[in-house]
mmCIF file of C-alpha atoms in Angstrom:
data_model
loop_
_atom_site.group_PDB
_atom_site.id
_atom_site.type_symbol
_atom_site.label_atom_id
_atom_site.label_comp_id
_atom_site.label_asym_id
_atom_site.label_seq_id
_atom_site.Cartn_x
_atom_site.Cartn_y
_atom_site.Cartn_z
ATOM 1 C CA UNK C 1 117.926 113.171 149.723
ATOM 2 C CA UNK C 2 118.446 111.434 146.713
ATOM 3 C CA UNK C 3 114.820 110.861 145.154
ATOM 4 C CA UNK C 4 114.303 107.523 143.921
ATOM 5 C CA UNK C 5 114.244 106.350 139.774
ATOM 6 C CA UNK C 6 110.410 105.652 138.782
ATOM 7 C CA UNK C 7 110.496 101.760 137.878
ATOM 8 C CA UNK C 8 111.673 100.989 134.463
ATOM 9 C CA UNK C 9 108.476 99.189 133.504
ATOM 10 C CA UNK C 10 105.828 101.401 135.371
ATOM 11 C CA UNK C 11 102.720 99.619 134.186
ATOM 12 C CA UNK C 12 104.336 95.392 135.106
ATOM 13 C CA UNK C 13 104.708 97.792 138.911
ATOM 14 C CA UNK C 14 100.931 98.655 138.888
ATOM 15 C CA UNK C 15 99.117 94.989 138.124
ATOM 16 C CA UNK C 16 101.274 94.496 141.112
ATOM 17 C CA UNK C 17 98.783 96.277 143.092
ATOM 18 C CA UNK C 18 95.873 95.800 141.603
ATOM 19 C CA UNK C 19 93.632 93.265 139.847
ATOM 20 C CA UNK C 20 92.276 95.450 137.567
ATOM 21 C CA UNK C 21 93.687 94.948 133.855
ATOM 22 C CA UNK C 22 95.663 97.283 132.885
ATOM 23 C CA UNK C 23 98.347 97.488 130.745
ATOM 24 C CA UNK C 24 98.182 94.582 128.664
ATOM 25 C CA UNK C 25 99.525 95.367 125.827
ATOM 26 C CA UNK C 26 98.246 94.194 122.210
ATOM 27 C CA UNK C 27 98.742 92.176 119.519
ATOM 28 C CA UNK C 28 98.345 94.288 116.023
ATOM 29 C CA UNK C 29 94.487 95.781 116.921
ATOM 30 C CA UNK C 30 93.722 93.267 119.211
ATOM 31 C CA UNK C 31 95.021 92.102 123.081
ATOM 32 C CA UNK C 32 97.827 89.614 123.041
ATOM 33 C CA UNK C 33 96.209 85.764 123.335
ATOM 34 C CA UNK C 34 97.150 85.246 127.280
ATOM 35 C CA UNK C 35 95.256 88.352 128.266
ATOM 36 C CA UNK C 36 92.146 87.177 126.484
ATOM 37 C CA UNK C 37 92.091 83.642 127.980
ATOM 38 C CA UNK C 38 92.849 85.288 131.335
ATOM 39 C CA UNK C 39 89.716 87.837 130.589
ATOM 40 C CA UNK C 40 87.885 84.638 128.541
ATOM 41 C CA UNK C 41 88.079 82.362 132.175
ATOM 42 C CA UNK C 42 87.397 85.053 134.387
ATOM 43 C CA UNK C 43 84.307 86.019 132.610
ATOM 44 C CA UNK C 44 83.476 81.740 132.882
ATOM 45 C CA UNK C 45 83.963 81.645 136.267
ATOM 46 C CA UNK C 46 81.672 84.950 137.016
ATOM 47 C CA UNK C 47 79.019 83.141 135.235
ATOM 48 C CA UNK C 48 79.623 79.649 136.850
ATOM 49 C CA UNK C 49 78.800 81.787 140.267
ATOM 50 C CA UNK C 50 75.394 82.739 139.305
ATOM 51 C CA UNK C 51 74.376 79.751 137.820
ATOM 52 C CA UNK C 52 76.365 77.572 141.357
ATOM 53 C CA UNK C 53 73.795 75.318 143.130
ATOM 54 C CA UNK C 54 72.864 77.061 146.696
ATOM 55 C CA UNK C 55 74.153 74.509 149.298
ATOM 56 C CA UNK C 56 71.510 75.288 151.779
ATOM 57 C CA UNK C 57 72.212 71.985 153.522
ATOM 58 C CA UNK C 58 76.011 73.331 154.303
ATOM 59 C CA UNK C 59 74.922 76.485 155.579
ATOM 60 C CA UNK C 60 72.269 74.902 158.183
ATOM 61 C CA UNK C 61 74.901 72.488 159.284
ATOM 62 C CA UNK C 62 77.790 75.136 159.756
ATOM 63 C CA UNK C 63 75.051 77.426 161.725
ATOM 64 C CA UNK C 64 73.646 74.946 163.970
ATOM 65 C CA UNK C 65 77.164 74.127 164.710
ATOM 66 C CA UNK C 66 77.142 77.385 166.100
ATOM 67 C CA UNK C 67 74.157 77.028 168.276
ATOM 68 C CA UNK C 68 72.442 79.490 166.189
ATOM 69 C CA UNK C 69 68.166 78.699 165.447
ATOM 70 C CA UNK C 70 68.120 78.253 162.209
ATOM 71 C CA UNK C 71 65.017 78.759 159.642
ATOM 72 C CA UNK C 72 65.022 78.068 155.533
ATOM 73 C CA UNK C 73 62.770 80.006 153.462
ATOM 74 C CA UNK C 74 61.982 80.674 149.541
ATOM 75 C CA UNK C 75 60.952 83.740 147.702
ATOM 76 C CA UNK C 76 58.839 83.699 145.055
ATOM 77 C CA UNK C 77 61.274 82.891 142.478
ATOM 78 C CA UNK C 78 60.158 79.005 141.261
ATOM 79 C CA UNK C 79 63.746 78.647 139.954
ATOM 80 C CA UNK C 80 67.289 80.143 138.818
ATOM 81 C CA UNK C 81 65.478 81.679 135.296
ATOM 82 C CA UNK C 82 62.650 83.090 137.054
ATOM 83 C CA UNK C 83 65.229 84.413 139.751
ATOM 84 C CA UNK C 84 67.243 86.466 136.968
ATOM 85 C CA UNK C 85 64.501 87.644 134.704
ATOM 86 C CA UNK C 86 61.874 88.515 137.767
ATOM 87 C CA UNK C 87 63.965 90.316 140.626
ATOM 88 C CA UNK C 88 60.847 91.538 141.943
ATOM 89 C CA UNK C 89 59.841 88.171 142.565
ATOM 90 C CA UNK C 90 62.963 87.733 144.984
ATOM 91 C CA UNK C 91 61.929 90.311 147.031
ATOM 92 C CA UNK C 92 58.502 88.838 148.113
ATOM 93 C CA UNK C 93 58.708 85.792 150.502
ATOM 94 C CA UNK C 94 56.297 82.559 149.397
ATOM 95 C CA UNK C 95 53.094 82.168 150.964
ATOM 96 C CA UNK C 96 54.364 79.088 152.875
ATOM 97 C CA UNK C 97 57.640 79.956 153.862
ATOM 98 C CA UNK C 98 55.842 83.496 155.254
ATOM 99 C CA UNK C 99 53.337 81.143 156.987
ATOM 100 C CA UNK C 100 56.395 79.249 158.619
ATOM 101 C CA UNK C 101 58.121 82.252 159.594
ATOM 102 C CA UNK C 102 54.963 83.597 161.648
ATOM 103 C CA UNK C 103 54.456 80.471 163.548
ATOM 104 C CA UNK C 104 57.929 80.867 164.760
ATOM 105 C CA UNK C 105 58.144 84.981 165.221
ATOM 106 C CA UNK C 106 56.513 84.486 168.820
ATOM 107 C CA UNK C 107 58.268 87.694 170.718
ATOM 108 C CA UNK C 108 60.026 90.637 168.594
ATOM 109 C CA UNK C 109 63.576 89.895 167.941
ATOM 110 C CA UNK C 110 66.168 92.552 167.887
ATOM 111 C CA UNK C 111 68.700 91.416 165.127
ATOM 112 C CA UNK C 112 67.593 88.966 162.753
ATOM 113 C CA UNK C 113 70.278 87.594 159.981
ATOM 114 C CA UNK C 114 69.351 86.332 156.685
ATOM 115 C CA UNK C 115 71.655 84.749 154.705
ATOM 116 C CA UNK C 116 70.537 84.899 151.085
ATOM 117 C CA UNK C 117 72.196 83.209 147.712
ATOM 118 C CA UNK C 118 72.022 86.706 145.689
ATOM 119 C CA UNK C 119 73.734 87.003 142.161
ATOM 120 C CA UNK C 120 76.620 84.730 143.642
ATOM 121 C CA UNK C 121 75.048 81.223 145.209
ATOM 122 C CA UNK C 122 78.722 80.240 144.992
ATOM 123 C CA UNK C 123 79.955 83.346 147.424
ATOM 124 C CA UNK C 124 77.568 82.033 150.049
ATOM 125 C CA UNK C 125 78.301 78.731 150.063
ATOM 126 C CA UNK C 126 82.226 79.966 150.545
ATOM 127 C CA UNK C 127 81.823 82.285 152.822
ATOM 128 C CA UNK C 128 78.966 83.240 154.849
ATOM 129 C CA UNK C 129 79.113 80.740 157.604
ATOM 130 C CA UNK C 130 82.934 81.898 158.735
ATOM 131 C CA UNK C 131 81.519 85.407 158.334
ATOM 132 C CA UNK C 132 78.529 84.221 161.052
ATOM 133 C CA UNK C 133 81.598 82.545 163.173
ATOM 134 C CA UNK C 134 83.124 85.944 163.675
ATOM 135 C CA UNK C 135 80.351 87.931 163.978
ATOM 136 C CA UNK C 136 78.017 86.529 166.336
ATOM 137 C CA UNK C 137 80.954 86.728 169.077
ATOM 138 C CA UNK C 138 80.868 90.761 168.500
ATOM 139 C CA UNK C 139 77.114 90.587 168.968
ATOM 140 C CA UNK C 140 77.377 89.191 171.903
ATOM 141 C CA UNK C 141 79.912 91.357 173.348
ATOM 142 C CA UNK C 142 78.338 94.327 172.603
ATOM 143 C CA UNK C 143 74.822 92.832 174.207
ATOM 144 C CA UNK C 144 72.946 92.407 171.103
ATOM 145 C CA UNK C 145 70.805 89.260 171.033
ATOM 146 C CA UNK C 146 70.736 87.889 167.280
ATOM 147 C CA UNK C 147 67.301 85.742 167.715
ATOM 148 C CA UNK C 148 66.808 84.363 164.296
ATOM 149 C CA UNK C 149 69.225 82.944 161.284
ATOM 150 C CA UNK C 150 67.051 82.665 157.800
ATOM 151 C CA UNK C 151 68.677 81.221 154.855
ATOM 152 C CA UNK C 152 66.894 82.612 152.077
ATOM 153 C CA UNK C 153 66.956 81.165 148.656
ATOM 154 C CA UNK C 154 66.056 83.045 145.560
ATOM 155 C CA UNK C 155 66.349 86.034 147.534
ATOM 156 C CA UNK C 156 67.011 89.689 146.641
ATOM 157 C CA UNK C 157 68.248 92.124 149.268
ATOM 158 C CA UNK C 158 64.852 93.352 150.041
ATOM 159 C CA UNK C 159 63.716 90.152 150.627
ATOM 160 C CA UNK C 160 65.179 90.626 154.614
ATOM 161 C CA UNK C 161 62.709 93.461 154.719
ATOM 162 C CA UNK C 162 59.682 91.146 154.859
ATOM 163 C CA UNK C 163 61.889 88.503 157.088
ATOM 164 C CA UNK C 164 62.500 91.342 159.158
ATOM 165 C CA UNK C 165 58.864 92.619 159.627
ATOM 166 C CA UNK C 166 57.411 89.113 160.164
ATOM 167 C CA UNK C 167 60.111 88.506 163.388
ATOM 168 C CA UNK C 168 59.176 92.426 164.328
ATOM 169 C CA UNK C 169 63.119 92.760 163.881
ATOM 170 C CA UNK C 170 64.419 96.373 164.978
ATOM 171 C CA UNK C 171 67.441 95.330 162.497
ATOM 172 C CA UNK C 172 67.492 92.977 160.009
ATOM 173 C CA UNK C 173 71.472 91.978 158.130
ATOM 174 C CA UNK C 174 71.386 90.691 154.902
ATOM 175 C CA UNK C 175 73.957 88.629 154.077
ATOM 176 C CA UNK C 176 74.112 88.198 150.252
ATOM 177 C CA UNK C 177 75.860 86.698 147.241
ATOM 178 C CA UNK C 178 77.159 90.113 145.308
ATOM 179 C CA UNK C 179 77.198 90.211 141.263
ATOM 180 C CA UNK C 180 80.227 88.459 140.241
ATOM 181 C CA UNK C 181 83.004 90.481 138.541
ATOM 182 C CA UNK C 182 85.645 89.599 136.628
ATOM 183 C CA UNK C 183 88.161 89.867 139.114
ATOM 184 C CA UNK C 184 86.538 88.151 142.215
ATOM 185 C CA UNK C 185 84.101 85.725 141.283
ATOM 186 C CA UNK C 186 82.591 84.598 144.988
ATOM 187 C CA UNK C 187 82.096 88.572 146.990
ATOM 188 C CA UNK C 188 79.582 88.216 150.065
ATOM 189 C CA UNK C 189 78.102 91.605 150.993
ATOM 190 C CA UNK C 190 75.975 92.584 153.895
ATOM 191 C CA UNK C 191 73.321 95.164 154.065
ATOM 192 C CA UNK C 192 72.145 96.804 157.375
ATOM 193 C CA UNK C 193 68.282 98.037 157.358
ATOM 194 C CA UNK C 194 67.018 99.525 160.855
ATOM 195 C CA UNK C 195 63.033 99.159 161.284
ATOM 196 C CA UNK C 196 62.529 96.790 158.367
ATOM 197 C CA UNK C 197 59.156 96.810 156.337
ATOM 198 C CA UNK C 198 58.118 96.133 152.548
ATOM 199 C CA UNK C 199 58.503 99.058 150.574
ATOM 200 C CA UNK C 200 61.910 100.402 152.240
ATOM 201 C CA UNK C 201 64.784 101.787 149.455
ATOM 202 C CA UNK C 202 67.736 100.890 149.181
ATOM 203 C CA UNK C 203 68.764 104.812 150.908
ATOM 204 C CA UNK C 204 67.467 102.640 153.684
ATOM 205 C CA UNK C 205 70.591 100.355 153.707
ATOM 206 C CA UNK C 206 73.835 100.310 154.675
ATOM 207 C CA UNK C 207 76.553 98.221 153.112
ATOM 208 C CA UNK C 208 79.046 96.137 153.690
ATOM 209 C CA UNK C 209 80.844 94.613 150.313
ATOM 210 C CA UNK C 210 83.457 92.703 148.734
ATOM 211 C CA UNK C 211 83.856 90.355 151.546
ATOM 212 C CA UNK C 212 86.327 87.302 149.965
ATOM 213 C CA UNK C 213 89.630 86.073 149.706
ATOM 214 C CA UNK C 214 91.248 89.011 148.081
ATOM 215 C CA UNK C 215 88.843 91.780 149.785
ATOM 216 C CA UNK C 216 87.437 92.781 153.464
ATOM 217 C CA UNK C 217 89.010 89.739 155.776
ATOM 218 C CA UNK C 218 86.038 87.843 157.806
ATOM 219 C CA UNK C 219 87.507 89.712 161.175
ATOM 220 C CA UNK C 220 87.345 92.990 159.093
ATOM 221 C CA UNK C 221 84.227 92.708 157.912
ATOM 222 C CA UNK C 222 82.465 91.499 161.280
ATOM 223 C CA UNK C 223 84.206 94.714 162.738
ATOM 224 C CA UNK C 224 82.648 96.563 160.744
ATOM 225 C CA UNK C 225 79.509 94.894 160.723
ATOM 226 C CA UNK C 226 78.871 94.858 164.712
ATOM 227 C CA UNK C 227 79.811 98.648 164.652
ATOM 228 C CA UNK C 228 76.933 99.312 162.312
ATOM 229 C CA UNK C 229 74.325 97.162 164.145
ATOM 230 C CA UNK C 230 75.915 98.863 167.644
ATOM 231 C CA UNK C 231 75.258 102.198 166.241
ATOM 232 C CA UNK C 232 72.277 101.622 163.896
ATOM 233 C CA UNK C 233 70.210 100.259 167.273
ATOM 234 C CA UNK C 234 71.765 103.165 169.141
ATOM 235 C CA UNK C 235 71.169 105.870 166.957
ATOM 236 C CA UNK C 236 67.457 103.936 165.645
ATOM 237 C CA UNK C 237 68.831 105.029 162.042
ATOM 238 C CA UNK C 238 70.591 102.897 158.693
ATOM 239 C CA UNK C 239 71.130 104.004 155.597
ATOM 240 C CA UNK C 240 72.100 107.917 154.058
ATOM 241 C CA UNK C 241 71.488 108.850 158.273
ATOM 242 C CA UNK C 242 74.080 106.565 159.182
ATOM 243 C CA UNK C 243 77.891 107.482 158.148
ATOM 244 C CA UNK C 244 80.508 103.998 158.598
ATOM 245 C CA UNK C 245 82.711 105.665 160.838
ATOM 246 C CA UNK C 246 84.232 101.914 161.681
ATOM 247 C CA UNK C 247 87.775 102.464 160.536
ATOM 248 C CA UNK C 248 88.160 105.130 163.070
ATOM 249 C CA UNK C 249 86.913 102.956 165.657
ATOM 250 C CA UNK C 250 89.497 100.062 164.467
ATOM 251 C CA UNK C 251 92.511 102.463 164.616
ATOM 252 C CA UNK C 252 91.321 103.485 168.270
ATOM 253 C CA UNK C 253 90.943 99.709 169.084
ATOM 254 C CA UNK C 254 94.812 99.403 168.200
ATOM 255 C CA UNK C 255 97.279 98.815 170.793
ATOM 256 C CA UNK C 256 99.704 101.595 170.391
ATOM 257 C CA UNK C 257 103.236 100.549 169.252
#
């Protein structure tokens, strides 16, 4: 069998694959002018993303579409500054919002969501309500009641701890604008903490990330996710204890050609 020729221009073959930047060849010591306005508007558009306005409105009004009970909440970041220079203060829910949250807890919940805006508002806003569309159907399936949806703004990951504690959650998903990188801008993640209480580690957590356009499809993703929560409840466990064994689930799922 005649083994194929390696392509003529090996490196144009690879940013086929990827969107990593690689091989861009220079101009004297420095990169040729396209690449740097390609790297100079990426890098703009990763900080637009941070600094994006949190549409909290949209994300009520897609959810309560869904017939999902929606709550909003605040941490105690005052604002986007305080947010970035204080991320302990996104972790801690405001007095009030913790105040509303308890009046409404009334009997433990099993899964509680929390949708938070994260380092990407702008991911959020894009993508977390589709994510909710395909997910909640799994939930249901599998007999997992999702009680409460809090949209969180200002909010860190551990932020769904408290959330968590307050509905006496045995699960609480985080679903959470990720740090914006050069090549994808708007990447949702969701992170998966069984028992939920202040203090927890992020050893605690499982993770699903880079949930966009380009990345983990929202089917994909809320595959994954509702294995997780199915085994997390079973198994009473998230985190190092808990190995994603999804993708062996999905290719058992297949119908067999």
């Amino acid at each position: 069998m005649k083994t194929p020729a390696p392509p003529s221009r090996p490196l144009e073959a690879l940013r086929e694959l990827t969107p990593a930047r690689v091989g861009l060849g220079r101009s004297g010591a420095s990169m040729p002018t396209e690449a740097l306005l390609a790297f100079t508007l990426d890098h703009a558009r990763a900080r637009d993303a941070v600094h994006a306005a949190f549409d909290a409105p949209h994300l009520v009004a897609g959810l309560a579409g869904l017939g999902l009970d929606v709550s909003e909440v605040s941490s105690q970041a005052r604002d986007r500054s305080d947010y970035l220079r204080r991320p302990d203060l996104g972790r801690m829910l405001e007095s009030d919002s913790r105040r509303a949250l308890e009046e409404r807890s009334g009997s433990a919940s099993e899964v509680v969501i929390v949708i938070g805006d994260g380092l990407s508002p702008a991911a959020v806003n894009i993508h977390a309500v589709e994510l909710v569309r395909h997910l909640a159907p799994r939930l249901t399936e599998a007999g997992i009641r999702c009680g409460h949806i809090v949209i969180a703004s200002g909010a860190r990951v551990a932020l769904g701890d408290e959330i968590g504690a307050v509905f006496g959650a045995r699960l609480v998903v985080m679903l959470i604008g990720e740090r914006p990188g050069l090549s994808a801008p708007d990447s949702l993640g969701a992170y998966l903490t069984f028992a939920p209480r202040i203090g927890l580690t992020d050893e605690k957590r499982n993770c699903v990330s880079n949930i966009h356009g380009a990345g983990l499809s929202y089917d994909e993703a809320a595959f994954k996710i509702a294995w997780l929560v199915r085994e997390a409840i079973a198994r009473e466990v998230t985190g190092v204890a808990l190995k994603d064994e999804s993708g062996t689930a999905l290719i058992a799922a297949k119908p067999a050609d």
